[in-house]
Amino acid sequence: MAYLHEMTCFTDGIRAIAPAKWRCLDGLISVYWDAEGHAGATGYYLSPDPRIVIFFNDVSSHIRMSNRDSGFIHHYRPMKRAIYVPAGVPLWTSFASFHRFSHLDIHLHKDRLLKYLSPSVGTSVALSALRRPVEIQDAGAIEALAGLLVDEVSNPSKHAIYAESLVGSIVTGLLDIDGEAVEQTNARLTQAQMNRLISVVKARADYRMTVGEMADTVGLSESWFANVFKQTTGKTPLQWQLGKRIDLAQNMLTDSDLSVAAIAAQLGFSDQAHLTKTFRQVAGETPAAWRRIQRTK
């Protein structure tokens, strides 16, 4: 996902003391800064997407922060070592004294972040976590991961997936993900729901159902269905459906004299070659070889 982050930013009395080091990845941008701020320096930041800021030295006694634009003195709090700022949440900063600091900014496209979290925790849990700001002072493990990311941003030496996985670990380590809600994702489909799916797949053997259609069959949302289905069967819905279609092909090879091409047509495969390739991947043999083996038993 090509991504150029947007952020409204105004600073006064803060300056970079070295060129920023940055790297654009899939749906995110990582930027490393060395900077300094003078006593009384201020900053204002607002982004339509979430962002993470990780400081590599303690700034709590030097930098104050607030999410209000009025009465700052009455609502300030010390800046923490690692913070997560949800999309659309403004941030004001003020320096109580001169300070040099280094920090890593991670700008994340909100859709990319939701796509990353949802398969593991569910869409509703992910959305809830993305709305909650996080501020922590004890950021040892997260700071260590951030240090590895800065090294890779500064001197890229590995495939981009390495840096992206570091960002993923930082995200999951920092965000406030509801543990109790996540436990609910261990739910399973009932046997009645599975029987309903099996029945519909058999009845529509010549048609490849979408995940949404399978979810509608058992009365669940697509995102929730995909999660609990994997918990129930150990397979994705489409992997499971393909396995069932191959089961039907095996039954037809055993119980009928239909040609492989005719079976492919009845089961909705594009042609005999398509069925043969898929059958070999699932069953380990071609349909013709599998039929011969079964008939010699």
mmCIF file of C-alpha atoms in Angstrom:
data_model
loop_
_atom_site.group_PDB
_atom_site.id
_atom_site.type_symbol
_atom_site.label_atom_id
_atom_site.label_comp_id
_atom_site.label_asym_id
_atom_site.label_seq_id
_atom_site.Cartn_x
_atom_site.Cartn_y
_atom_site.Cartn_z
ATOM 1 C CA MET A 1 0.000 0.000 0.000
ATOM 2 C CA ALA A 2 1.595 3.259 -1.146
ATOM 3 C CA TYR A 3 1.267 5.683 1.729
ATOM 4 C CA LEU A 4 2.238 9.315 2.210
ATOM 5 C CA HIS A 5 1.256 10.456 5.655
ATOM 6 C CA GLU A 6 -0.455 13.762 6.320
ATOM 7 C CA MET A 7 0.099 15.755 9.487
ATOM 8 C CA THR A 8 -0.575 19.330 10.505
ATOM 9 C CA CYS A 9 2.479 20.418 12.479
ATOM 10 C CA PHE A 10 3.511 23.763 13.983
ATOM 11 C CA THR A 11 6.606 24.147 16.148
ATOM 12 C CA ASP A 12 8.354 27.071 17.764
ATOM 13 C CA GLY A 13 11.778 26.727 19.407
ATOM 14 C CA ILE A 14 12.279 23.083 18.333
ATOM 15 C CA ARG A 15 14.816 22.159 15.666
ATOM 16 C CA ALA A 16 16.377 19.060 14.159
ATOM 17 C CA ILE A 17 20.116 18.799 14.832
ATOM 18 C CA ALA A 18 20.692 16.142 12.152
ATOM 19 C CA PRO A 19 18.879 15.147 8.959
ATOM 20 C CA ALA A 20 15.882 12.925 9.593
ATOM 21 C CA LYS A 21 16.218 9.275 8.604
ATOM 22 C CA TRP A 22 13.077 7.711 7.211
ATOM 23 C CA ARG A 23 11.746 4.718 5.333
ATOM 24 C CA CYS A 24 8.416 4.215 3.595
ATOM 25 C CA LEU A 25 6.989 0.706 4.051
ATOM 26 C CA ASP A 26 3.669 -1.013 3.358
ATOM 27 C CA GLY A 27 1.061 1.401 4.715
ATOM 28 C CA LEU A 28 3.431 3.087 7.137
ATOM 29 C CA ILE A 29 6.360 5.459 7.400
ATOM 30 C CA SER A 30 9.095 5.346 10.052
ATOM 31 C CA VAL A 31 11.064 8.538 10.757
ATOM 32 C CA TYR A 32 13.990 8.924 13.168
ATOM 33 C CA TRP A 33 14.853 12.370 14.543
ATOM 34 C CA ASP A 34 17.653 13.937 16.579
ATOM 35 C CA ALA A 35 16.377 17.283 17.844
ATOM 36 C CA GLU A 36 16.458 19.856 20.606
ATOM 37 C CA GLY A 37 13.961 22.231 22.165
ATOM 38 C CA HIS A 38 14.557 25.370 24.175
ATOM 39 C CA ALA A 39 12.725 26.344 27.360
ATOM 40 C CA GLY A 40 9.313 27.595 26.336
ATOM 41 C CA ALA A 41 9.389 25.795 22.970
ATOM 42 C CA THR A 42 6.018 24.535 21.787
ATOM 43 C CA GLY A 43 4.582 22.160 19.240
ATOM 44 C CA TYR A 44 1.195 21.239 17.801
ATOM 45 C CA TYR A 45 0.523 17.995 15.905
ATOM 46 C CA LEU A 46 -2.610 16.556 14.303
ATOM 47 C CA SER A 47 -2.849 13.607 11.918
ATOM 48 C CA PRO A 48 -5.827 11.863 10.251
ATOM 49 C CA ASP A 49 -4.039 8.554 10.843
ATOM 50 C CA PRO A 50 -2.661 6.929 14.022
ATOM 51 C CA ARG A 51 0.953 7.427 15.008
ATOM 52 C CA ILE A 52 3.440 6.159 17.550
ATOM 53 C CA VAL A 53 6.250 8.180 19.127
ATOM 54 C CA ILE A 54 9.091 6.468 21.004
ATOM 55 C CA PHE A 55 11.780 8.512 22.794
ATOM 56 C CA PHE A 56 15.263 7.082 23.339
ATOM 57 C CA ASN A 57 15.959 9.207 26.399
ATOM 58 C CA ASP A 58 13.830 10.342 29.312
ATOM 59 C CA VAL A 59 11.887 13.477 28.466
ATOM 60 C CA SER A 60 9.328 13.452 31.273
ATOM 61 C CA SER A 61 10.954 16.283 33.259
ATOM 62 C CA HIS A 62 11.527 18.452 30.171
ATOM 63 C CA ILE A 63 8.525 18.060 27.866
ATOM 64 C CA ARG A 64 4.879 18.415 28.822
ATOM 65 C CA MET A 65 1.938 17.329 26.703
ATOM 66 C CA SER A 66 -1.780 18.009 26.437
ATOM 67 C CA ASN A 67 -4.705 17.176 24.161
ATOM 68 C CA ARG A 68 -6.464 20.473 24.882
ATOM 69 C CA ASP A 69 -5.870 23.762 23.175
ATOM 70 C CA SER A 70 -6.934 25.935 26.102
ATOM 71 C CA GLY A 71 -5.698 26.108 29.656
ATOM 72 C CA PHE A 72 -2.602 24.090 28.788
ATOM 73 C CA ILE A 73 -0.952 24.815 32.112
ATOM 74 C CA HIS A 74 -3.887 23.299 33.962
ATOM 75 C CA HIS A 75 -4.071 20.128 31.875
ATOM 76 C CA TYR A 76 -0.476 19.278 31.055
ATOM 77 C CA ARG A 77 1.170 15.980 31.956
ATOM 78 C CA PRO A 78 4.736 14.735 31.533
ATOM 79 C CA MET A 79 5.611 13.331 28.131
ATOM 80 C CA LYS A 80 6.170 9.566 28.383
ATOM 81 C CA ARG A 81 8.824 7.419 26.675
ATOM 82 C CA ALA A 82 6.328 5.765 24.315
ATOM 83 C CA ILE A 83 2.943 7.075 23.227
ATOM 84 C CA TYR A 84 0.238 6.001 20.796
ATOM 85 C CA VAL A 85 -1.878 8.846 19.401
ATOM 86 C CA PRO A 86 -5.156 7.742 17.766
ATOM 87 C CA ALA A 87 -6.245 9.167 14.435
ATOM 88 C CA GLY A 88 -7.601 12.700 14.684
ATOM 89 C CA VAL A 89 -6.392 13.327 18.248
ATOM 90 C CA PRO A 90 -4.482 16.626 18.574
ATOM 91 C CA LEU A 91 -1.331 16.931 20.650
ATOM 92 C CA TRP A 92 0.256 20.060 22.124
ATOM 93 C CA THR A 93 3.742 20.004 23.661
ATOM 94 C CA SER A 94 5.669 22.525 25.745
ATOM 95 C CA PHE A 95 9.288 22.481 26.935
ATOM 96 C CA ALA A 96 9.910 23.304 30.581
ATOM 97 C CA SER A 97 13.678 23.484 29.981
ATOM 98 C CA PHE A 98 16.241 23.045 27.220
ATOM 99 C CA HIS A 99 16.561 19.406 26.145
ATOM 100 C CA ARG A 100 18.174 17.367 23.390
ATOM 101 C CA PHE A 101 16.374 14.196 22.471
ATOM 102 C CA SER A 102 16.003 11.513 19.832
ATOM 103 C CA HIS A 103 12.801 9.774 18.911
ATOM 104 C CA LEU A 104 11.167 7.494 16.360
ATOM 105 C CA ASP A 105 7.889 8.495 14.729
ATOM 106 C CA ILE A 106 5.796 5.757 13.137
ATOM 107 C CA HIS A 107 2.938 6.983 10.972
ATOM 108 C CA LEU A 108 0.426 4.233 10.166
ATOM 109 C CA HIS A 109 -2.416 4.198 7.677
ATOM 110 C CA LYS A 110 -5.505 3.408 9.746
ATOM 111 C CA ASP A 111 -6.799 0.828 7.242
ATOM 112 C CA ARG A 112 -3.423 -0.934 7.180
ATOM 113 C CA LEU A 113 -3.361 -1.078 10.972
ATOM 114 C CA LEU A 114 -6.912 -2.427 11.153
ATOM 115 C CA LYS A 115 -6.114 -5.062 8.531
ATOM 116 C CA TYR A 116 -3.061 -6.136 10.534
ATOM 117 C CA LEU A 117 -4.885 -6.526 13.857
ATOM 118 C CA SER A 118 -8.325 -7.820 12.835
ATOM 119 C CA PRO A 119 -7.411 -11.407 11.873
ATOM 120 C CA SER A 120 -5.957 -12.013 15.349
ATOM 121 C CA VAL A 121 -8.292 -10.089 17.651
ATOM 122 C CA GLY A 122 -11.398 -9.385 15.568
ATOM 123 C CA THR A 123 -12.502 -6.159 13.953
ATOM 124 C CA SER A 124 -14.453 -4.793 16.924
ATOM 125 C CA VAL A 125 -11.571 -5.359 19.378
ATOM 126 C CA ALA A 126 -9.099 -3.842 16.911
ATOM 127 C CA LEU A 127 -11.254 -0.760 16.356
ATOM 128 C CA SER A 128 -11.650 -0.286 20.097
ATOM 129 C CA ALA A 129 -7.877 -0.524 20.641
ATOM 130 C CA LEU A 130 -7.175 1.943 17.842
ATOM 131 C CA ARG A 131 -9.388 4.540 19.510
ATOM 132 C CA ARG A 132 -7.601 4.386 22.891
ATOM 133 C CA PRO A 133 -4.489 6.537 23.424
ATOM 134 C CA VAL A 134 -1.553 4.899 25.210
ATOM 135 C CA GLU A 135 1.248 6.564 27.202
ATOM 136 C CA ILE A 136 3.891 4.484 28.999
ATOM 137 C CA GLN A 137 7.098 5.430 30.766
ATOM 138 C CA ASP A 138 8.595 1.946 31.156
ATOM 139 C CA ALA A 139 9.157 1.157 27.481
ATOM 140 C CA GLY A 140 12.119 -1.203 27.723
ATOM 141 C CA ALA A 141 10.992 -3.937 25.304
ATOM 142 C CA ILE A 142 9.320 -1.490 22.936
ATOM 143 C CA GLU A 143 12.378 0.763 22.965
ATOM 144 C CA ALA A 144 14.564 -2.239 22.102
ATOM 145 C CA LEU A 145 12.358 -3.049 19.116
ATOM 146 C CA ALA A 146 12.392 0.610 18.122
ATOM 147 C CA GLY A 147 16.187 0.588 18.232
ATOM 148 C CA LEU A 148 16.286 -2.335 15.802
ATOM 149 C CA LEU A 149 13.861 -0.493 13.545
ATOM 150 C CA VAL A 150 15.993 2.664 13.620
ATOM 151 C CA ASP A 151 19.028 0.596 12.589
ATOM 152 C CA GLU A 152 17.100 -0.816 9.636
ATOM 153 C CA VAL A 153 15.654 2.578 8.701
ATOM 154 C CA SER A 154 19.113 4.175 8.837
ATOM 155 C CA ASN A 155 20.941 1.402 6.980
ATOM 156 C CA PRO A 156 18.497 -0.924 5.195
ATOM 157 C CA SER A 157 20.015 -4.393 4.936
ATOM 158 C CA LYS A 158 17.046 -6.754 4.886
ATOM 159 C CA HIS A 159 13.789 -7.214 3.021
ATOM 160 C CA ALA A 160 11.105 -4.678 3.929
ATOM 161 C CA ILE A 161 9.121 -7.401 5.685
ATOM 162 C CA TYR A 162 11.707 -7.352 8.495
ATOM 163 C CA ALA A 163 11.094 -3.669 9.269
ATOM 164 C CA GLU A 164 7.343 -4.163 8.891
ATOM 165 C CA SER A 165 7.396 -7.050 11.365
ATOM 166 C CA LEU A 166 9.252 -4.857 13.866
ATOM 167 C CA VAL A 167 6.523 -2.240 13.518
ATOM 168 C CA GLY A 168 3.910 -4.957 14.027
ATOM 169 C CA SER A 169 5.598 -6.061 17.252
ATOM 170 C CA ILE A 170 5.784 -2.466 18.471
ATOM 171 C CA VAL A 171 2.095 -1.956 17.704
ATOM 172 C CA THR A 172 0.935 -5.086 19.525
ATOM 173 C CA GLY A 173 3.282 -4.398 22.438
ATOM 174 C CA LEU A 174 2.100 -0.833 22.895
ATOM 175 C CA LEU A 175 -1.612 -0.802 22.099
ATOM 176 C CA ASP A 176 -4.162 -1.398 24.840
ATOM 177 C CA ILE A 177 -5.861 -4.512 23.440
ATOM 178 C CA ASP A 178 -8.752 -5.814 25.531
ATOM 179 C CA GLY A 179 -7.661 -9.257 26.733
ATOM 180 C CA GLU A 180 -11.145 -10.350 27.757
ATOM 181 C CA ALA A 181 -12.570 -9.395 24.391
ATOM 182 C CA VAL A 182 -9.758 -11.223 22.616
ATOM 183 C CA GLU A 183 -10.578 -14.364 24.569
ATOM 184 C CA GLN A 184 -14.019 -14.265 22.977
ATOM 185 C CA THR A 185 -12.351 -14.852 19.626
ATOM 186 C CA ASN A 186 -11.688 -18.407 20.824
ATOM 187 C CA ALA A 187 -15.404 -19.087 20.254
ATOM 188 C CA ARG A 188 -16.347 -21.947 17.958
ATOM 189 C CA LEU A 189 -19.077 -22.546 15.423
ATOM 190 C CA THR A 190 -21.742 -24.925 16.705
ATOM 191 C CA GLN A 191 -22.159 -28.342 15.134
ATOM 192 C CA ALA A 192 -25.501 -27.189 13.745
ATOM 193 C CA GLN A 193 -23.784 -24.272 12.006
ATOM 194 C CA MET A 194 -21.111 -26.567 10.573
ATOM 195 C CA ASN A 195 -23.780 -29.011 9.374
ATOM 196 C CA ARG A 196 -25.607 -26.146 7.674
ATOM 197 C CA LEU A 197 -22.430 -25.093 5.880
ATOM 198 C CA ILE A 198 -21.651 -28.646 4.776
ATOM 199 C CA SER A 199 -25.188 -29.040 3.439
ATOM 200 C CA VAL A 200 -25.062 -25.786 1.457
ATOM 201 C CA VAL A 201 -21.605 -26.511 0.018
ATOM 202 C CA LYS A 202 -22.786 -29.948 -1.152
ATOM 203 C CA ALA A 203 -25.954 -28.490 -2.664
ATOM 204 C CA ARG A 204 -23.958 -25.797 -4.476
ATOM 205 C CA ALA A 205 -21.007 -27.950 -5.454
ATOM 206 C CA ASP A 206 -20.669 -26.203 -8.823
ATOM 207 C CA TYR A 207 -20.351 -22.768 -7.212
ATOM 208 C CA ARG A 208 -17.489 -21.300 -5.187
ATOM 209 C CA MET A 209 -19.108 -19.438 -2.286
ATOM 210 C CA THR A 210 -17.537 -16.244 -0.989
ATOM 211 C CA VAL A 211 -16.667 -15.844 2.683
ATOM 212 C CA GLY A 212 -19.546 -13.376 2.967
ATOM 213 C CA GLU A 213 -22.014 -15.905 1.573
ATOM 214 C CA MET A 214 -20.746 -18.571 3.955
ATOM 215 C CA ALA A 215 -21.117 -16.138 6.868
ATOM 216 C CA ASP A 216 -24.695 -15.329 5.815
ATOM 217 C CA THR A 217 -25.466 -19.056 5.808
ATOM 218 C CA VAL A 218 -24.830 -19.275 9.554
ATOM 219 C CA GLY A 219 -26.024 -15.765 10.446
ATOM 220 C CA LEU A 220 -22.698 -14.136 11.352
ATOM 221 C CA SER A 221 -20.813 -11.067 10.178
ATOM 222 C CA GLU A 222 -18.069 -11.812 7.675
ATOM 223 C CA SER A 223 -15.208 -10.686 9.946
ATOM 224 C CA TRP A 224 -16.476 -12.596 12.992
ATOM 225 C CA PHE A 225 -17.240 -15.684 10.921
ATOM 226 C CA ALA A 226 -13.753 -15.778 9.401
ATOM 227 C CA ASN A 227 -12.202 -15.653 12.872
ATOM 228 C CA VAL A 228 -14.353 -18.277 14.597
ATOM 229 C CA PHE A 229 -14.244 -20.547 11.544
ATOM 230 C CA LYS A 230 -10.441 -20.694 11.746
ATOM 231 C CA GLN A 231 -10.751 -21.418 15.477
ATOM 232 C CA THR A 232 -13.208 -24.217 14.729
ATOM 233 C CA THR A 233 -11.543 -25.970 11.797
ATOM 234 C CA GLY A 234 -7.939 -24.800 11.747
ATOM 235 C CA LYS A 235 -8.491 -23.676 8.145
ATOM 236 C CA THR A 236 -9.699 -20.543 6.426
ATOM 237 C CA PRO A 237 -13.245 -20.746 5.032
ATOM 238 C CA LEU A 238 -11.995 -20.960 1.454
ATOM 239 C CA GLN A 239 -9.420 -23.654 2.278
ATOM 240 C CA TRP A 240 -12.133 -25.692 3.982
ATOM 241 C CA GLN A 241 -14.592 -25.201 1.108
ATOM 242 C CA LEU A 242 -11.995 -26.345 -1.411
ATOM 243 C CA GLY A 243 -11.345 -29.456 0.666
ATOM 244 C CA LYS A 244 -15.082 -30.247 0.666
ATOM 245 C CA ARG A 245 -15.256 -29.889 -3.117
ATOM 246 C CA ILE A 246 -12.347 -32.295 -3.470
ATOM 247 C CA ASP A 247 -14.174 -34.703 -1.112
ATOM 248 C CA LEU A 248 -17.129 -34.568 -3.510
ATOM 249 C CA ALA A 249 -14.810 -35.194 -6.443
ATOM 250 C CA GLN A 250 -13.405 -38.252 -4.678
ATOM 251 C CA ASN A 251 -16.907 -39.618 -4.087
ATOM 252 C CA MET A 252 -17.802 -39.107 -7.743
ATOM 253 C CA LEU A 253 -14.585 -40.796 -8.889
ATOM 254 C CA THR A 254 -15.378 -43.782 -6.685
ATOM 255 C CA ASP A 255 -19.127 -44.091 -7.243
ATOM 256 C CA SER A 256 -19.489 -43.163 -10.902
ATOM 257 C CA ASP A 257 -17.895 -43.683 -14.299
ATOM 258 C CA LEU A 258 -17.962 -39.993 -15.127
ATOM 259 C CA SER A 259 -14.854 -38.666 -16.819
ATOM 260 C CA VAL A 260 -12.559 -36.332 -14.933
ATOM 261 C CA ALA A 261 -13.635 -33.545 -17.323
ATOM 262 C CA ALA A 262 -17.308 -34.183 -16.541
ATOM 263 C CA ILE A 263 -16.655 -34.165 -12.804
ATOM 264 C CA ALA A 264 -14.714 -30.906 -13.160
ATOM 265 C CA ALA A 265 -17.687 -29.346 -14.961
ATOM 266 C CA GLN A 266 -20.190 -30.543 -12.341
ATOM 267 C CA LEU A 267 -18.076 -29.163 -9.485
ATOM 268 C CA GLY A 268 -17.512 -25.766 -11.049
ATOM 269 C CA PHE A 269 -13.809 -26.083 -11.906
ATOM 270 C CA SER A 270 -12.805 -24.175 -15.022
ATOM 271 C CA ASP A 271 -11.643 -27.323 -16.813
ATOM 272 C CA GLN A 272 -10.107 -30.771 -16.265
ATOM 273 C CA ALA A 273 -6.620 -29.305 -15.818
ATOM 274 C CA HIS A 274 -7.860 -27.022 -13.033
ATOM 275 C CA LEU A 275 -9.426 -29.928 -11.162
ATOM 276 C CA THR A 276 -6.373 -32.113 -11.698
ATOM 277 C CA LYS A 277 -3.990 -29.470 -10.320
ATOM 278 C CA THR A 278 -6.181 -28.730 -7.299
ATOM 279 C CA PHE A 279 -6.874 -32.409 -6.636
ATOM 280 C CA ARG A 280 -3.157 -33.212 -6.636
ATOM 281 C CA GLN A 281 -2.460 -30.370 -4.179
ATOM 282 C CA VAL A 282 -5.099 -31.640 -1.746
ATOM 283 C CA ALA A 283 -5.038 -35.426 -2.216
ATOM 284 C CA GLY A 284 -1.468 -35.968 -3.398
ATOM 285 C CA GLU A 285 -2.533 -37.791 -6.580
ATOM 286 C CA THR A 286 -4.174 -36.895 -9.857
ATOM 287 C CA PRO A 287 -7.883 -37.781 -10.090
ATOM 288 C CA ALA A 288 -7.181 -40.603 -12.558
ATOM 289 C CA ALA A 289 -4.447 -42.092 -10.384
ATOM 290 C CA TRP A 290 -6.614 -41.772 -7.276
ATOM 291 C CA ARG A 291 -9.505 -43.565 -9.034
ATOM 292 C CA ARG A 292 -7.230 -46.450 -10.084
ATOM 293 C CA ILE A 293 -5.902 -46.840 -6.545
ATOM 294 C CA GLN A 294 -9.400 -46.895 -5.067
ATOM 295 C CA ARG A 295 -10.643 -49.479 -7.537
ATOM 296 C CA THR A 296 -7.776 -51.859 -6.840
ATOM 297 C CA LYS A 297 -8.525 -51.969 -3.126
#
